[in-house]
PDB file of C-alpha atoms in Angstrom:
ATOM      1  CA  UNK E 215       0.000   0.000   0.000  1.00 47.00           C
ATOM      2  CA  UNK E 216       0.990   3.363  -0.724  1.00 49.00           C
ATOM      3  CA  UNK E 217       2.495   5.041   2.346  1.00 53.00           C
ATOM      4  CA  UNK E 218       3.322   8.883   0.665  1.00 56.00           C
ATOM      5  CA  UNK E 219       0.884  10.622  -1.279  1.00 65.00           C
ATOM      6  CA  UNK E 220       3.429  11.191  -4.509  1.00 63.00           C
ATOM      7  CA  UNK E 221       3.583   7.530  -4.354  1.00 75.00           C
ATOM      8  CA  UNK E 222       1.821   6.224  -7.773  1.00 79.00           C
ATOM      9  CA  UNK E 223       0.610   2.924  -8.624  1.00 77.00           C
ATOM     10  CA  UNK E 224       2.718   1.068 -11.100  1.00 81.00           C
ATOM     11  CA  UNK E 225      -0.245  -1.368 -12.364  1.00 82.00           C
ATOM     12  CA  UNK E 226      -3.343  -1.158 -11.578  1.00 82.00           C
ATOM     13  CA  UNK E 227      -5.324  -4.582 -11.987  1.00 83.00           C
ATOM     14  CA  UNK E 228      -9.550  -5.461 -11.734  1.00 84.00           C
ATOM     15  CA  UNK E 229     -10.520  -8.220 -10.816  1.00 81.00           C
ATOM     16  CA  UNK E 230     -14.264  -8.711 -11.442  1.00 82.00           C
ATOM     17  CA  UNK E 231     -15.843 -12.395 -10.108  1.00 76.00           C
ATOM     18  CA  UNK E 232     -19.036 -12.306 -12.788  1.00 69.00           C
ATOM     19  CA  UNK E 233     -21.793 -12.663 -11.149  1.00 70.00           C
ATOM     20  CA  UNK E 234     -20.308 -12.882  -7.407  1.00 75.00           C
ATOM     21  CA  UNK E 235     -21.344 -10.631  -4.758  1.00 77.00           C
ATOM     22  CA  UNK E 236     -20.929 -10.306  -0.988  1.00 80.00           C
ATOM     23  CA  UNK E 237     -23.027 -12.923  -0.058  1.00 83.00           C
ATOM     24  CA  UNK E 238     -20.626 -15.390  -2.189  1.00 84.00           C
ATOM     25  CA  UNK E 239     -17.461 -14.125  -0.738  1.00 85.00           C
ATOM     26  CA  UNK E 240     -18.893 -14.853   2.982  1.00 85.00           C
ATOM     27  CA  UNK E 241     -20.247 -18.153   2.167  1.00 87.00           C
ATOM     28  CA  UNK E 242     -16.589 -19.282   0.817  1.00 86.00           C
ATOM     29  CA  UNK E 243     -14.731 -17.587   3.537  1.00 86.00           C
ATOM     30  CA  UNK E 244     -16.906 -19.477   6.271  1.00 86.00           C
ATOM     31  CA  UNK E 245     -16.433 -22.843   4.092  1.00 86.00           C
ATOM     32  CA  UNK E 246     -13.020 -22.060   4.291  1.00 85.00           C
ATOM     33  CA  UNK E 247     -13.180 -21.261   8.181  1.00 83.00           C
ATOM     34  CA  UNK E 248     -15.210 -25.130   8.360  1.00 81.00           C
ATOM     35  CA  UNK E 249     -13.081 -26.988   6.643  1.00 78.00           C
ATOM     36  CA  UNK E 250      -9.739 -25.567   8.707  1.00 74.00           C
ATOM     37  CA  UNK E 251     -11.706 -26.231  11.508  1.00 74.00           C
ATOM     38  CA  UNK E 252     -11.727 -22.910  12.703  1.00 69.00           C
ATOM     39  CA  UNK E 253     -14.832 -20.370  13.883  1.00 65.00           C
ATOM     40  CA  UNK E 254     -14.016 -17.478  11.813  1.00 63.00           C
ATOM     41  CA  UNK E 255     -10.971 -15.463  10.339  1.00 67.00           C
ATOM     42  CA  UNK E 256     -10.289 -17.299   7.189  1.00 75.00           C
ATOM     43  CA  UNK E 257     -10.160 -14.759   4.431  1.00 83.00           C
ATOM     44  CA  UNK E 258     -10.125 -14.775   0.805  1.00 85.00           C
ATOM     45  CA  UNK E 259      -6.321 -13.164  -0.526  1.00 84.00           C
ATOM     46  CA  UNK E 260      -8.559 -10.827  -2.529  1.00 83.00           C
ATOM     47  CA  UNK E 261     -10.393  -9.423   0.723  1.00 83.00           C
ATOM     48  CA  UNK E 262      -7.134  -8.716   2.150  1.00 85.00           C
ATOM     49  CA  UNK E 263      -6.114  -6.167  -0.848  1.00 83.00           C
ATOM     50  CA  UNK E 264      -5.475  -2.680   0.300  1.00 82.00           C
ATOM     51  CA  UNK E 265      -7.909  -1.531  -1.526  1.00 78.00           C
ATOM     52  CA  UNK E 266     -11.191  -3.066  -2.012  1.00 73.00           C
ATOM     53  CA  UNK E 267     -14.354  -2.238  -3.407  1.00 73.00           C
ATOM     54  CA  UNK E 268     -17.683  -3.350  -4.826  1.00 71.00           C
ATOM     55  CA  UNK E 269     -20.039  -1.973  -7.228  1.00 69.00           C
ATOM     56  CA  UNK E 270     -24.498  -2.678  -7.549  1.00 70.00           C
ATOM     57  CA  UNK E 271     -26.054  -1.601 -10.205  1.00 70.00           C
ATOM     58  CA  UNK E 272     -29.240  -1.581 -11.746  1.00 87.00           C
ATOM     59  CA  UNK E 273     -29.448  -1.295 -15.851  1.00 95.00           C
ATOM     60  CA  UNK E 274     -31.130   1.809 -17.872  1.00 96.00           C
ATOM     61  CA  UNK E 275     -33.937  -0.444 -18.507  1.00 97.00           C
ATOM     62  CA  UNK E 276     -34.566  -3.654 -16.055  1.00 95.00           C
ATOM     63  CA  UNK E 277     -34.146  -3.741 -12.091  1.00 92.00           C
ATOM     64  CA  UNK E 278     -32.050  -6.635 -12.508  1.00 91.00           C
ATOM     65  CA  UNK E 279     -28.897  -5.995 -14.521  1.00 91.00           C
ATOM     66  CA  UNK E 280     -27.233  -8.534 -16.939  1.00 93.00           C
ATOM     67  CA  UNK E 281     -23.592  -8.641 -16.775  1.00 92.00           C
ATOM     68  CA  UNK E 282     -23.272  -6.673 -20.454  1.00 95.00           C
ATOM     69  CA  UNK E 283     -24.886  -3.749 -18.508  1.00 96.00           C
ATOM     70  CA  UNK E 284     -22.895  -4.456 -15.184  1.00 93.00           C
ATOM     71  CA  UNK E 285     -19.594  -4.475 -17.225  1.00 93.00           C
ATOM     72  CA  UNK E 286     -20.410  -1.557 -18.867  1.00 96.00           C
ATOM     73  CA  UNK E 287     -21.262   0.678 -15.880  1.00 94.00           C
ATOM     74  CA  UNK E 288     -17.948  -0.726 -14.198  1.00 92.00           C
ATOM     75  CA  UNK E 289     -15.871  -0.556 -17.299  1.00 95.00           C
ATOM     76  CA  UNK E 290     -17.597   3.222 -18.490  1.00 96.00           C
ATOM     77  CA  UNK E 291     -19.076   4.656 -15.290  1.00 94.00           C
ATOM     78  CA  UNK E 292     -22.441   4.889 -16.833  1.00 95.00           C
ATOM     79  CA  UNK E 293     -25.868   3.009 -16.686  1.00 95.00           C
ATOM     80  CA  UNK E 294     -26.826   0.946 -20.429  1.00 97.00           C
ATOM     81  CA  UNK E 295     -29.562  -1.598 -21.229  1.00 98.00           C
ATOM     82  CA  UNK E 296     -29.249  -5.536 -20.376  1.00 98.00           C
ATOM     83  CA  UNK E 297     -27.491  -6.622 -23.270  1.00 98.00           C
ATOM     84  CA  UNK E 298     -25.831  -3.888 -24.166  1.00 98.00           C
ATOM     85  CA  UNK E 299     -22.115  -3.497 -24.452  1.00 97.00           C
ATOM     86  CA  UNK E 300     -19.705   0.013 -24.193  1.00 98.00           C
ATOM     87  CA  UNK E 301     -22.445   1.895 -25.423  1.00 98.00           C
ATOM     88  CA  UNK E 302     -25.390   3.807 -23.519  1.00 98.00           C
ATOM     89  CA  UNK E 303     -29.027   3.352 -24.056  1.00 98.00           C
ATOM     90  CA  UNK E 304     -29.114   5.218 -27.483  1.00 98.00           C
ATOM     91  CA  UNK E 305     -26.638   3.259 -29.014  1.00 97.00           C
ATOM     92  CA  UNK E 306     -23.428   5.703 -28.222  1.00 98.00           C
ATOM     93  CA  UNK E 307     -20.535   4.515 -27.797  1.00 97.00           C
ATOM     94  CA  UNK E 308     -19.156   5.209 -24.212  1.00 98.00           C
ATOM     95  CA  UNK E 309     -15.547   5.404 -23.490  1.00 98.00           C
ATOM     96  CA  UNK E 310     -13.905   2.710 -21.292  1.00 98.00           C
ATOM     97  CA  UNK E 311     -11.581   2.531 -18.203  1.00 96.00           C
ATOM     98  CA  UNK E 312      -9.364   0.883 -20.539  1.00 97.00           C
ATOM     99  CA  UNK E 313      -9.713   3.184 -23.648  1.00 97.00           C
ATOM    100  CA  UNK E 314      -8.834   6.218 -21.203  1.00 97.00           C
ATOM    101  CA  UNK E 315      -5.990   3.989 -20.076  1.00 96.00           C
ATOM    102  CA  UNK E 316      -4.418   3.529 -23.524  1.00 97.00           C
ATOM    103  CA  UNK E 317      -5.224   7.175 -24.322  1.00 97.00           C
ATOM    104  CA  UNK E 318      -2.919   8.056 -21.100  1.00 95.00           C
ATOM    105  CA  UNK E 319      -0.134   5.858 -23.011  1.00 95.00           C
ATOM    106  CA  UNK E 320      -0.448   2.928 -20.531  1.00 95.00           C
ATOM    107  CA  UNK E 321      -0.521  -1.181 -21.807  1.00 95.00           C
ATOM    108  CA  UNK E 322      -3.866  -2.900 -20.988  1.00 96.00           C
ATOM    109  CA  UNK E 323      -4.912  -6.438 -20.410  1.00 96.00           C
ATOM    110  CA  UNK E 324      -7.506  -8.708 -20.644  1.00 96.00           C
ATOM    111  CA  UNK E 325      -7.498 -12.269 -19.147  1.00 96.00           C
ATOM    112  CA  UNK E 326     -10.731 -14.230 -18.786  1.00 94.00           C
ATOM    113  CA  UNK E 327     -11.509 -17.888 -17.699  1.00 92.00           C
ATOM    114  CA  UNK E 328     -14.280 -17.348 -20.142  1.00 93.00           C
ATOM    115  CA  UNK E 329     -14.220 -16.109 -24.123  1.00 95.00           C
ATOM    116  CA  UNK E 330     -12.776 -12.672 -24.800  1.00 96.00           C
ATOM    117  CA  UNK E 331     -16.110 -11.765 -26.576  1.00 97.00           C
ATOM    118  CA  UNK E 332     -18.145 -12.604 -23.218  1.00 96.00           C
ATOM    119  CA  UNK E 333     -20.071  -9.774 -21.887  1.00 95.00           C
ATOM    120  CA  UNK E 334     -18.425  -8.279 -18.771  1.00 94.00           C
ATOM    121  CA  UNK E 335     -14.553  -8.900 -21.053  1.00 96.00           C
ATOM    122  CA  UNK E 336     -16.510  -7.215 -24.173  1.00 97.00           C
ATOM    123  CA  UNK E 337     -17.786  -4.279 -22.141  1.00 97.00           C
ATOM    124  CA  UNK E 338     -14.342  -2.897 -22.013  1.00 97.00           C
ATOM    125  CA  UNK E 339     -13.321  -2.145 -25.839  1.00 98.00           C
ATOM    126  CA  UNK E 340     -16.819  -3.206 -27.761  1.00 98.00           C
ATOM    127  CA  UNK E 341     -19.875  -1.052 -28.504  1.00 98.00           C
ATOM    128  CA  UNK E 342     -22.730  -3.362 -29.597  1.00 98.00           C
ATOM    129  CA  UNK E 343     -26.477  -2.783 -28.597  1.00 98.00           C
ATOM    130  CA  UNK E 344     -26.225  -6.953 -28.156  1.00 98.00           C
ATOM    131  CA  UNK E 345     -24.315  -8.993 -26.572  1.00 97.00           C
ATOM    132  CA  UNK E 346     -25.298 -11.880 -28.775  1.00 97.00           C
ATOM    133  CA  UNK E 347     -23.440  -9.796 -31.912  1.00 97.00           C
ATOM    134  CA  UNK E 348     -20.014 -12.276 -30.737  1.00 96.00           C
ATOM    135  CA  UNK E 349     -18.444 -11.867 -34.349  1.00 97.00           C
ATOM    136  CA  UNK E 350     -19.270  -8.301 -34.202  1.00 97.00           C
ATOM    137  CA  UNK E 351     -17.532  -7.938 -30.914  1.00 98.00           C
ATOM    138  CA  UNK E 352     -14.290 -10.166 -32.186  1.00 98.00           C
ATOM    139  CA  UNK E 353     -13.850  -7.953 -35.108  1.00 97.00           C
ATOM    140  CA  UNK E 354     -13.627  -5.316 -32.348  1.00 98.00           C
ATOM    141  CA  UNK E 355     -11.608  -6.781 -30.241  1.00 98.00           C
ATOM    142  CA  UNK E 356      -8.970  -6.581 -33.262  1.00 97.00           C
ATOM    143  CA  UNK E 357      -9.631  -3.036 -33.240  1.00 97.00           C
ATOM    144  CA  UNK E 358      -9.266  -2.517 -29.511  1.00 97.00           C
ATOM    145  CA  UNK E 359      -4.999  -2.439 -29.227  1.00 96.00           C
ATOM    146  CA  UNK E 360      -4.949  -4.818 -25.720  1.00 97.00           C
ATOM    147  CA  UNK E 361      -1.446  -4.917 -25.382  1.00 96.00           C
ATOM    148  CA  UNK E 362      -2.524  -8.876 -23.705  1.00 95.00           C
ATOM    149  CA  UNK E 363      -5.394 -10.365 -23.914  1.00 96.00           C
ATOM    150  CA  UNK E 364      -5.510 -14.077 -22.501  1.00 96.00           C
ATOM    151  CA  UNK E 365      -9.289 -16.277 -23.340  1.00 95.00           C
ATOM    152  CA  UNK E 366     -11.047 -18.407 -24.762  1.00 94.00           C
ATOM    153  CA  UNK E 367     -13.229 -18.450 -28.089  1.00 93.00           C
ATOM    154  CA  UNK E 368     -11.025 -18.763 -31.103  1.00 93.00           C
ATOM    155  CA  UNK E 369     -14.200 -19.598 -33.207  1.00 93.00           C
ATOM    156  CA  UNK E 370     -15.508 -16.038 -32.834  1.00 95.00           C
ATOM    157  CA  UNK E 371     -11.814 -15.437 -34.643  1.00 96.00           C
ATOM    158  CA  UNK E 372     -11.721 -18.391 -37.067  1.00 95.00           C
ATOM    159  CA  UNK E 373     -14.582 -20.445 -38.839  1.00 90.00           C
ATOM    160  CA  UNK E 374     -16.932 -17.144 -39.691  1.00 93.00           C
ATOM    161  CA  UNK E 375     -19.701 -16.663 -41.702  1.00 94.00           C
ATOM    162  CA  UNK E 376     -18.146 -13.762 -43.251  1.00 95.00           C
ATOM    163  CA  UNK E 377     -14.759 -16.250 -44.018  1.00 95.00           C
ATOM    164  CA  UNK E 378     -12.691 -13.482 -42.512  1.00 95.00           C
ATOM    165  CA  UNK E 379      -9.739 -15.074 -40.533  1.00 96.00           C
ATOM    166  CA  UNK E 380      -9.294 -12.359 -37.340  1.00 97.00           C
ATOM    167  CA  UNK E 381      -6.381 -14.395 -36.242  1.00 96.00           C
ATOM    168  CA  UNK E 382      -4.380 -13.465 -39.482  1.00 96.00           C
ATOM    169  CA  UNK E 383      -5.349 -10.030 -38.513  1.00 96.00           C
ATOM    170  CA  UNK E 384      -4.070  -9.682 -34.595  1.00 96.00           C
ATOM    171  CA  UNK E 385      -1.008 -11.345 -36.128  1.00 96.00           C
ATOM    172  CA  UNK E 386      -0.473  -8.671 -38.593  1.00 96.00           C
ATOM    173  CA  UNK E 387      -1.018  -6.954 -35.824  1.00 95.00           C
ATOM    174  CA  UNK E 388       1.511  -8.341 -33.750  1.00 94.00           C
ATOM    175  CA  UNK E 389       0.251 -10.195 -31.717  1.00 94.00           C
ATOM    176  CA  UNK E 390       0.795 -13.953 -31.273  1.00 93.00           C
ATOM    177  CA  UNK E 391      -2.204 -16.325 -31.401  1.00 92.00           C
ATOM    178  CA  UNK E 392      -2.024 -20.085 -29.845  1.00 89.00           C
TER     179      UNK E 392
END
C-alpha cells in the first residue's frame, strides 16, 4: 500500500468475479473457516487487498442488470440496457476505463476464464447494442490495441460466416495467437 501521497501505482489490476457478490465471498470464507476447523478469520487473498471495493447496479432499462450492462457501468461509469455493451441506451458509444488507459499511453490487459467476446470482457473495448453480436464484438476486439489479452473463443476469430480469418489479422497486428 501506498504510504506517501506522490507515491503512484505502477499497475493497476480489476478483478471482477461475474456474477459474485458479498453474499458469495462470505459463504466461501466461512467454508473455508469449516473446513480448517476454525470459527471465523479465514479470508479470501482478494479481501485482504489494500484496496477493495464493490459496485451494484441496476441497468437503464430492467431492475435486474445482466452482466453486459454491469460491465459496462464498471468498465464506463455509466448506466446501459441488459445486453448492451460500451455503449449507452441510445446506441453511443461510451468510453472505457481501458480506452482512457491507452489514451494516457499505458498497456492494458484482458485475461478471462471465459471467451474474450463474453459480456463483462466485451464491455471494455466493444460497442454493440447486443451482446449476442459475438463476431461483431471479435472484429472489435482486433480493433481494440490490448497490449494482452488471454481467453477463450477462437471460433468467434476463425470459422466465420463472413470467411474473414481475425487471427491473421491480430497477427499482422503483432500479436501472437495459440
Amino acid at each position: 500500500s501506498c504510504t506517501q501521497k506522490d507515491e503512484k501505482a505502477k499497475y493497476i489490476f480489476l478483478f471482477i468475479g461475474d456474477g459474485m457478490g458479498n453474499s458469495h465471498v462470505s459463504v466461501t470464507e466461512s467454508y473455508l473457516s469449516w473446513k480448517e476447523g476454525k470459527l471465523g478469520g479465514e479470508q479470501l487473498r482478494m479481501t485482504t487487498f489494500p484496496v477493495y471495493g464493490t459496485a451494484t447496479s441496476h441497468s437503464a432499462d430492467k431492475r435486474v442488470t445482466d452482466s453486459s450492462a454491469a460491465g459496462t457501468a464498471i468498465a464506463c461509469g455509466e448506466k446501459t440496457n441488459n445486453s448492451y455493451l460500451g455503449v449507452d441506451p441510445e446506441g453511443n458509444q461510451l468510453t472505457s476505463i481501458l480506452r482512457k488507459a491507452q489514451t494516457m499511453g499505458k498497456k492494458t490487459g484482458i485475461v478471462v476464464n471465459t471467451t474474450l467476446t463474453e459480456a463483462t470482457p466485451a464491455s471494455f473495448y466493444a460497442g454493440v447494442n447486443s451482446r449476442y453480436k459475438t463476431f461483431d464484438i471479435a472484429k472489435q476486439f482486433t480493433e481494440s490495441g490490448v497490449d494482452v489479452a488471454i481467453g477463450a473463443g477462437l471460433d468467434r476469430f476463425i470459422g466465420r460466416p463472413d470467411s474473414l480469418d481475425l487471427t491473421a489479422t491480430l497477427i499482422e497486428k503483432g500479436y501472437d495467437v495459440y
